[in-house]
Coordinates of C-alpha atoms and ligand atoms in Angstrom, one line a residue:
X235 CA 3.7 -28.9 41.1
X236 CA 3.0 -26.3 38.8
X237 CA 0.4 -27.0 35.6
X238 CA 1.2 -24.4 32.6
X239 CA -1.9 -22.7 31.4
X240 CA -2.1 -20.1 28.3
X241 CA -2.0 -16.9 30.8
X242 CA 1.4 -18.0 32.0
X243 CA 0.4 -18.4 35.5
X244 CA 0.6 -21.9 37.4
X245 CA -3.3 -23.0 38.5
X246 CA -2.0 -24.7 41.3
X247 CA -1.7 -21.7 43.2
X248 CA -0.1 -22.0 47.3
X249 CA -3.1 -22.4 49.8
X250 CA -2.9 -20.7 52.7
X251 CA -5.2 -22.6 55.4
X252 CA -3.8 -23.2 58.5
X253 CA -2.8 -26.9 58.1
X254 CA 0.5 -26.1 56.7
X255 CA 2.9 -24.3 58.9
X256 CA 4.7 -21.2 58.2
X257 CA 7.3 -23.4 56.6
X258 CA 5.8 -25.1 54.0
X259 CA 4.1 -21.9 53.3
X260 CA 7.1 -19.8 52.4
X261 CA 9.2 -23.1 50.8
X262 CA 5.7 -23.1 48.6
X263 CA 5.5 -20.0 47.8
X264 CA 9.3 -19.6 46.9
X265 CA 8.5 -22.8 44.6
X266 CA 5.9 -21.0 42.7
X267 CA 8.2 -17.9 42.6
X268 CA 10.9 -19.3 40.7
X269 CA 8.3 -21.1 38.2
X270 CA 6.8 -17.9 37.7
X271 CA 10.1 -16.8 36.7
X272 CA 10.5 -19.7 34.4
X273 CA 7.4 -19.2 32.9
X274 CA 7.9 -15.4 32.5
X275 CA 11.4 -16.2 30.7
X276 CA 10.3 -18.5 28.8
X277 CA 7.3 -16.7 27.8
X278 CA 9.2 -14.2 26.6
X279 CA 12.3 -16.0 24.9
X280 CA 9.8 -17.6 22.7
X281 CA 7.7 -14.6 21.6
X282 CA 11.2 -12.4 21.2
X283 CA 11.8 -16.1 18.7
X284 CA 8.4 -15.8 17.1
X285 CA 9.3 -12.7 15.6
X286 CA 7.0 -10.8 17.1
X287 CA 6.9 -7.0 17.3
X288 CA 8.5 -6.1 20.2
X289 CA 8.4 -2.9 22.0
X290 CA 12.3 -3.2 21.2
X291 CA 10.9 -2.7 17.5
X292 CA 10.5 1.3 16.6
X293 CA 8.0 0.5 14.0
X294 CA 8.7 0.5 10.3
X295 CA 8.5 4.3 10.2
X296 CA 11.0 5.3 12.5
X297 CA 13.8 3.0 11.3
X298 CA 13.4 5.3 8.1
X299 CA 12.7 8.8 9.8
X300 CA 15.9 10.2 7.9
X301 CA 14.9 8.5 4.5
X302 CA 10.9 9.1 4.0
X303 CA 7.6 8.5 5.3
X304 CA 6.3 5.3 4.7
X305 CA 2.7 4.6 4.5
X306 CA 0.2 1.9 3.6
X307 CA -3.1 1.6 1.7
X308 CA -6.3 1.1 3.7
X309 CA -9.9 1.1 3.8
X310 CA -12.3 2.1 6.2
X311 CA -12.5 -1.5 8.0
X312 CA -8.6 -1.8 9.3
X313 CA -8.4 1.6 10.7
X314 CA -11.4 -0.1 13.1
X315 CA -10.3 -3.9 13.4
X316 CA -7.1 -5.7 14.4
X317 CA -4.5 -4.1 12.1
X318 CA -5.5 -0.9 13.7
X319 CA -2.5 -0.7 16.0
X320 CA 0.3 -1.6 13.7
X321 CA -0.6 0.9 11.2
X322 CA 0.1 3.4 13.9
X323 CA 3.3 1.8 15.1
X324 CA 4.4 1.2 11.3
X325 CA 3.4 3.9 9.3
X326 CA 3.3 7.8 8.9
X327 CA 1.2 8.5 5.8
X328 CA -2.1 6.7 4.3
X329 CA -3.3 6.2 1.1
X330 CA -7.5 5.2 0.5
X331 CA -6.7 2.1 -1.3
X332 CA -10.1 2.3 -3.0
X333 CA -12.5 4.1 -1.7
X334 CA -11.7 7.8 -3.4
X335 CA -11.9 5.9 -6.9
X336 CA -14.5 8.0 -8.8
X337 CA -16.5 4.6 -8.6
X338 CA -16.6 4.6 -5.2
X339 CA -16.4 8.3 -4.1
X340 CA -19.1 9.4 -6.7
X341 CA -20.7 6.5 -7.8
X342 CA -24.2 8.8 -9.6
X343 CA -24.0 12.0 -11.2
X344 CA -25.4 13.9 -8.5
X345 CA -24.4 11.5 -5.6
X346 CA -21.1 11.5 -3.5
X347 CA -20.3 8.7 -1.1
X348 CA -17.7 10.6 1.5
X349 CA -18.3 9.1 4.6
X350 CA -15.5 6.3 4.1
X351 CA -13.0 8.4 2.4
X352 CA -13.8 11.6 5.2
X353 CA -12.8 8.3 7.7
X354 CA -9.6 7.6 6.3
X355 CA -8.6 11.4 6.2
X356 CA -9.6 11.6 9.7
X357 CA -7.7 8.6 10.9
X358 CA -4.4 10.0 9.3
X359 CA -4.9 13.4 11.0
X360 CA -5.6 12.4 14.3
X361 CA -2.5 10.2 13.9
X362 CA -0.6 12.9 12.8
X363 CA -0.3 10.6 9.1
X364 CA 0.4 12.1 5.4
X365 CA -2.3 11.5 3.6
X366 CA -2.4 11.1 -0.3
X367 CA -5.3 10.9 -2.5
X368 CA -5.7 8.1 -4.8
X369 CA -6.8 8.4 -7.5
X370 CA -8.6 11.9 -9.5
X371 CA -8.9 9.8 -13.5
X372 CA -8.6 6.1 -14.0
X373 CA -9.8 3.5 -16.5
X374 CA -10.8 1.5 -14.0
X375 CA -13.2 0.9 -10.9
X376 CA -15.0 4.4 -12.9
X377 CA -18.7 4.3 -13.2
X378 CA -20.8 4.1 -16.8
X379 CA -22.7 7.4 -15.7
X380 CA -19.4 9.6 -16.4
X381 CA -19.5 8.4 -19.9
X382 CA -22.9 8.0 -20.8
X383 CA -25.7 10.4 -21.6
X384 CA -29.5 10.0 -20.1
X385 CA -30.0 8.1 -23.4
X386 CA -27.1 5.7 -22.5
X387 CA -25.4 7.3 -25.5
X388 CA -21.7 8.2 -25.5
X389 CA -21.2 11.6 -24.0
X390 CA -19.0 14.3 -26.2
X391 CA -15.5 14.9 -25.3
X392 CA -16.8 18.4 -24.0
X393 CA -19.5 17.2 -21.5
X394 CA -16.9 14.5 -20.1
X395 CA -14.5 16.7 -19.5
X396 CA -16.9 19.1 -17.9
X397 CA -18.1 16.4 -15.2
X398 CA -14.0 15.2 -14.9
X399 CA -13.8 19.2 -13.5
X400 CA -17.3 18.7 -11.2
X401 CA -15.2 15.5 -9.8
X402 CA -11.9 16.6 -9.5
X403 CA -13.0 20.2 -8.0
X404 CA -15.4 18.2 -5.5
X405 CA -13.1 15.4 -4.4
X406 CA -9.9 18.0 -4.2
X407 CA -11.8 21.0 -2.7
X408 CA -13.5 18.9 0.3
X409 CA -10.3 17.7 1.2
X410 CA -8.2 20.9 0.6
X411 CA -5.1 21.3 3.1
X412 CA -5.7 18.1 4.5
X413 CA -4.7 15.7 1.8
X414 CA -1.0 16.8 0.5
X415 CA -0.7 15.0 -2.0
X416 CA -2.7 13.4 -5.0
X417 CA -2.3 10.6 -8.1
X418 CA -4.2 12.8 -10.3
X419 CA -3.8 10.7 -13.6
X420 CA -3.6 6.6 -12.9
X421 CA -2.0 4.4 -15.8
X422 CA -2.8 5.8 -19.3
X423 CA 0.2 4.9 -21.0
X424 CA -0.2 1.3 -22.7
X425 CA 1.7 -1.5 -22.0
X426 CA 2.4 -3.2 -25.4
X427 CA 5.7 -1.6 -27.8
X428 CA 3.3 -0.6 -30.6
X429 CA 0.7 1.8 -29.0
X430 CA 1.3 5.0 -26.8
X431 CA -1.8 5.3 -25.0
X432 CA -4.2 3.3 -23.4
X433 CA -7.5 3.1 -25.1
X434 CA -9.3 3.8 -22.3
X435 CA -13.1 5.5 -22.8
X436 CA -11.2 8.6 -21.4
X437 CA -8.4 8.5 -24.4
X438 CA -11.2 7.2 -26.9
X439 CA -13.7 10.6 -26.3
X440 CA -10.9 13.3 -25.4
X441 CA -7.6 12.1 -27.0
X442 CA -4.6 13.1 -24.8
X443 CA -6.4 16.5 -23.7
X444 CA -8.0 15.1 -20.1
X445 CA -4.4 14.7 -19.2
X446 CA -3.6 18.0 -18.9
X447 CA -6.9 19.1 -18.1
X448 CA -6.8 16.7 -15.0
X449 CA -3.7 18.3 -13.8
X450 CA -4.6 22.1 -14.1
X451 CA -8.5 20.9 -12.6
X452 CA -6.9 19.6 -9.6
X453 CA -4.3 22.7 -9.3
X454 CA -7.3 25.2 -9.4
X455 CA -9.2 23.5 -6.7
X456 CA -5.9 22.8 -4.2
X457 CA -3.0 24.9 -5.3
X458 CA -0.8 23.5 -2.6
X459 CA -1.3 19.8 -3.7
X460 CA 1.4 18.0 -5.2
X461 CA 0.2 16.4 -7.9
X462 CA 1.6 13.1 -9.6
X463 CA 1.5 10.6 -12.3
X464 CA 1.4 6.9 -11.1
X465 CA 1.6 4.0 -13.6
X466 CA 2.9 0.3 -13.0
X467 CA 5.7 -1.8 -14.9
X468 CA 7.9 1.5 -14.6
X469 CA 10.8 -0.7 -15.0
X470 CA 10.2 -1.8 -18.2
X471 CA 12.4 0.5 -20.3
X472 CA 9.8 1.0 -23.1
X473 CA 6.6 2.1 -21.3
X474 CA 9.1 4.1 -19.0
X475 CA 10.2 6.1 -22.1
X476 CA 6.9 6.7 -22.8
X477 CA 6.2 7.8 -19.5
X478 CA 8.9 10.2 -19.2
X479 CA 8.1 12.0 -22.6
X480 CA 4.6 12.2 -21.4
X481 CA 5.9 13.9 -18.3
X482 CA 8.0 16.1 -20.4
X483 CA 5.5 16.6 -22.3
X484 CA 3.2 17.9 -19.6
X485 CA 5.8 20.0 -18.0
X486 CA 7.0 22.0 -21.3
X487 CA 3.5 22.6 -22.1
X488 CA 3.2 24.2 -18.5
X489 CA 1.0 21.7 -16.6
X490 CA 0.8 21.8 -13.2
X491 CA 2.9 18.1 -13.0
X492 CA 5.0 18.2 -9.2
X493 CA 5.4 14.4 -9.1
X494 CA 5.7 10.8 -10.4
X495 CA 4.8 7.9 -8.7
X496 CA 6.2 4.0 -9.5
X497 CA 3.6 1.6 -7.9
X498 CA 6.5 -1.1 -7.4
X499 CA 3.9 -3.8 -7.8
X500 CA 7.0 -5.8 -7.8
X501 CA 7.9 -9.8 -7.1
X502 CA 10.6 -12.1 -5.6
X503 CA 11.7 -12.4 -9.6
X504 CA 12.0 -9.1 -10.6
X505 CA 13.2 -6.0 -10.9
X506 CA 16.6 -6.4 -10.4
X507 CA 18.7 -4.6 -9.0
X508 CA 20.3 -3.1 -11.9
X509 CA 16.8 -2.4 -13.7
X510 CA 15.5 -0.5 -10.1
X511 CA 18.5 1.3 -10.2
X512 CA 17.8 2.2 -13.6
X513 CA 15.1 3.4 -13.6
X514 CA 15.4 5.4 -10.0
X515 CA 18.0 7.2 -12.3
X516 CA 16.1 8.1 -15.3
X517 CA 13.1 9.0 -13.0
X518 CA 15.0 10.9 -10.4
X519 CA 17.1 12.8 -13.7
X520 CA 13.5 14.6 -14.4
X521 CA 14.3 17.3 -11.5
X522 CA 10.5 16.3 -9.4
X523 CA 10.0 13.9 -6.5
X524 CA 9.5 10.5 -7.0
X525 CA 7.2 8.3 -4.7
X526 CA 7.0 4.8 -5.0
X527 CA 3.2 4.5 -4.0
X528 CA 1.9 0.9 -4.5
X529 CA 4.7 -1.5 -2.7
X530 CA 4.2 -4.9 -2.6
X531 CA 6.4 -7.9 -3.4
X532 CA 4.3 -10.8 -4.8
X533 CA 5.4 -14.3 -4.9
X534 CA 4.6 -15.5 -8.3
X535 CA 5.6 -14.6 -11.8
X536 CA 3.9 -12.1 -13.4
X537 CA 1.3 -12.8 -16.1
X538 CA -0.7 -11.0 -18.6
X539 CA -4.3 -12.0 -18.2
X540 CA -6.7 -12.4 -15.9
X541 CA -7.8 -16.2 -14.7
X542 CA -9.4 -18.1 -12.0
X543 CA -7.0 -20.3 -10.0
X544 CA -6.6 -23.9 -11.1
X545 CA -7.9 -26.9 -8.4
X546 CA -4.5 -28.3 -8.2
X547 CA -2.6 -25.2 -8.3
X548 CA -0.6 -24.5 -5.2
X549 CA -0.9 -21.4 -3.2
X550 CA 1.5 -21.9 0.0
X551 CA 3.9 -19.6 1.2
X552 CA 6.9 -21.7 1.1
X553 CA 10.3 -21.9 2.7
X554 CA 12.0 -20.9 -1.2
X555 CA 9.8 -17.9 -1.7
X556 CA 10.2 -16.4 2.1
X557 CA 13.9 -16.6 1.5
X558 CA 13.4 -15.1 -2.1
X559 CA 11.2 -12.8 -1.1
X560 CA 13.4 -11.4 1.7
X561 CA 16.3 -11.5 -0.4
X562 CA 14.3 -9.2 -3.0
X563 CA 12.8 -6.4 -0.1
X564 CA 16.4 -6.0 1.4
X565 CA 17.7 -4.9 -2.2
X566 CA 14.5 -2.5 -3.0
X567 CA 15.2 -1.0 0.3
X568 CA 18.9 -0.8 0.1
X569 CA 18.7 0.9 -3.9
X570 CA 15.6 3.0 -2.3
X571 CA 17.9 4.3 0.4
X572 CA 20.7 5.5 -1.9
X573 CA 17.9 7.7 -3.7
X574 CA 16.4 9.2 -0.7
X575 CA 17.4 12.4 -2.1
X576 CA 14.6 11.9 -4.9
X577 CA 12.4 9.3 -3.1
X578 CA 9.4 12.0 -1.4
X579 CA 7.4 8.5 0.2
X580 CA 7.1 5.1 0.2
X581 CA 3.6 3.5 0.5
X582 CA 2.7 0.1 0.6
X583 CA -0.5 -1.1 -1.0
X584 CA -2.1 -2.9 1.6
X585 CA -1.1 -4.2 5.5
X586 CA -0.9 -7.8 6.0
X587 CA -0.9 -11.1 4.3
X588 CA -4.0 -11.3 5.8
X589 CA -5.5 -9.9 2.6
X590 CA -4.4 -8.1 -0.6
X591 CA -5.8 -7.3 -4.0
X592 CA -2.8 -9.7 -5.0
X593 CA -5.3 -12.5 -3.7
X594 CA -7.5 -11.8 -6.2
X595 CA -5.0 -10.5 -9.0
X596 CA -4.5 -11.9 -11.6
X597 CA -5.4 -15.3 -10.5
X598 CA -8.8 -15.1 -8.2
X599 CA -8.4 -17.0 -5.1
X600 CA -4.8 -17.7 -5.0
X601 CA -4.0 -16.7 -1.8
X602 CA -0.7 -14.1 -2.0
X603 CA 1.8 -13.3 0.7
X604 CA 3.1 -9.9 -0.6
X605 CA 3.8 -7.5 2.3
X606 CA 6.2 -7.3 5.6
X607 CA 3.6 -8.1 7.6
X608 CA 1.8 -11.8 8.0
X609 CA -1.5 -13.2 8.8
X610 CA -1.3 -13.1 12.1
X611 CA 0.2 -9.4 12.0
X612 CA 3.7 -9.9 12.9
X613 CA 6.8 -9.1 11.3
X614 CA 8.1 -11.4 8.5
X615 CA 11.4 -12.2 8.0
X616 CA 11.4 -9.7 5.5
X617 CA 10.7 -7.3 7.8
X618 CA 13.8 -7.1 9.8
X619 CA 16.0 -7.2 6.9
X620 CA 14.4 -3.7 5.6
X621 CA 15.0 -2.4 9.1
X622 CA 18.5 -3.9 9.3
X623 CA 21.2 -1.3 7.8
Ligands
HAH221 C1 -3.1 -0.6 -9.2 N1 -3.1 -1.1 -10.6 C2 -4.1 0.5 -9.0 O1 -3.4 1.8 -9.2 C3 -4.7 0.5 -7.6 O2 -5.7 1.5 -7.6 C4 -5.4 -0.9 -7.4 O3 -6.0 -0.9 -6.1 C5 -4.4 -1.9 -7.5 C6 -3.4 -1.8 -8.4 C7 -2.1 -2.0 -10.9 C8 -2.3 -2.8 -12.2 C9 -3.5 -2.7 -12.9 O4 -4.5 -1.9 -12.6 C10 -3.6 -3.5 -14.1 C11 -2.6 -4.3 -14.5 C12 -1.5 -4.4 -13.7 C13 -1.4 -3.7 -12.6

């Protein structure tokens, strides 16, 4: 009697003309009664089967309201489109995942682009969000201009460390009191055993002194913002001494230093658990919050270089990798738990596995599947083990 349609209803609905007795009429609509039951029930089995998010589900952030706030990165376009929901169900704090890079946020000498960073900001307050800054001096996605003079010669240490204070006291002062806290200094310390620094155009004008000078610029323009370092590969043991001299380093000398933050661009092969642990330790034994601010869990090995993806190469999410994968988040989030004494935040770098920069890094066009969230926006099975203890 009844045909199934996509709404859940049946189209052959009862018709009430007065060829059918009263009988019929109530045995019919009885009939459709219990289908609609059915339906409803079985509607409802299978989505509660399909993992979807429930209204059963708190939302990410409230399964960890006595551990930390956990946030995401975002640009302007998800706060508008379909993700725009779930960030508010999931998350508690926001991070511009590009668009306060000096590249993007002041991208000429005299010009400042605020319009999509001012919409993030706005987003988190009238969610009632954290909202960190990301990022005040980087190496990357910075524009020529800050290091070149009119004659497209190199600038002197003293006139780039003058327009790193015009940025910093900008960026920091328009968004005084409403963005708590900020990755001042991104990634300087170098990667490889037998160099310290990074030889970044920064490192190569100013040696080690925009550093500081970041720090104490920032401080002066927001003296209530908490100010960190943020590097990647924090688990390796010999950039993470390096790191924590240079935060040593900075604090002896008096810099304003409140914070460090360990991206945890992590994968289902490593850390383990030990080496997280580790590290959380050594990090957490420096007496100042720790955040880890770039979470995401890719599912390939990590390499080196940078490289277009081969034809053949395979890029499926597969059975083996969603089981590693959950595997790996339910340890982070267990060995994150047991430090929520040091642990100030938890951000993830991006929403879905409807895109991240891990698509494009460091193989361009190999599609990744990095975060607790897939294409579609539901929950992964990932997900419910973080929000399972
Ligand atoms: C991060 N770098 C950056 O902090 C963030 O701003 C960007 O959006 C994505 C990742 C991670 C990184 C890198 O820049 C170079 C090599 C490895 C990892």
């Amino acid at each position: 009697m009844s045909t199934c349609n996509p709404y859940g209803w049946s189209y052959d609905q009862p018709v009430y003309f007065g060829k059918h007795s009263v009988k019929t009429h109530d045995r019919r609509a009885r009939g459709s009664f219990l289908t609609f039951l059915l339906i409803t029930t079985g509607f409802t089995l299978v989505a509660l089967c399909s993992n979807a998010q429930t209204s059963s589900d708190k939302g990410l952030k409230n399964y960890y309201k006595d551990f930390f706030p956990v946030g995401v990165a975002v640009s302007p376009e998800v706060l508008t489109g379909a993700e725009r929901e779930l960030i508010i169900k999931n998350f508690n704090s926001v991070t511009a995942e590009n668009v306060m890079k000096i590249g993007r946020i002041h991208p000429e000498e005299n010009r400042y682009n605020w319009e999509p960073a001012d919409q993030i900001v706005a987003f988190g307050e009238a969610n009632g969000m954290k909202v960190r800054g990301h990022t005040l001096c980087w190496h990357n996605q910075t524009p020529d201009w800050l290091f070149k003079d009119k004659d497209g010669k190199q600038v002197s240490k003293d006139i780039l460390l003058q327009r790193l204070k015009e940025h910093i006291t900008a960026v920091v002062t328009r968004y005084k009191g409403k963005i708590y806290a900020w990755d001042v200094v991104n990634e300087v310390i170098d990667d490889s055993a037998s160099k310290y620094f990074r030889e970044s155009l920064w490192y190569q004008i100013c040696g080690e002194d925009f550093i500081a000078k970041a720090f104490q610029y920032a401080h002066e323009a927001d003296p209530n913002a908490l100010l960190f370092y943020n590097d990647y590969n924090t688990e390796n043991p010999t950039k993470r001494k390096k790191i924590i001299e240079l935060v040593n380093k900075l604090k002896a000398n008096g810099v304003p230093i409140h914070g460090i933050g360990l991206q945890g661009h992590w994968s289902i092969f490593e850390p383990s658990e030990t080496s997280l642990r580790e590290s959380l330790k050594q990090f957490s034994a420096l007496g100042m919050p720790i955040q880890i601010t770039e979470l995401d869990v890719s599912v390939y090995r990590s390499e080196s270089g940078r490289r277009e993806k081969m034809a053949e190469e395979p890029d499926e999410f597969t059975a083996e990798m969603e089981q590693l994968q959950l595997e790996q988040y339910k340890m982070f989030f267990k060995v994150l738990r047991e430090f929520k004494s040091s642990i100030s935040g938890i951000t993830f770098w991006n929403v879905t596995d409807k895109r991240s920069w891990l698509d494009n890094f460091p193989v361009r066009g190999r599609k990744n599947y990095p975060l607790l969230f897939d294409q579609e926006l539901k929950p992964k099975k990932a997900y419910w083990e973080v929000v399972k203890f």
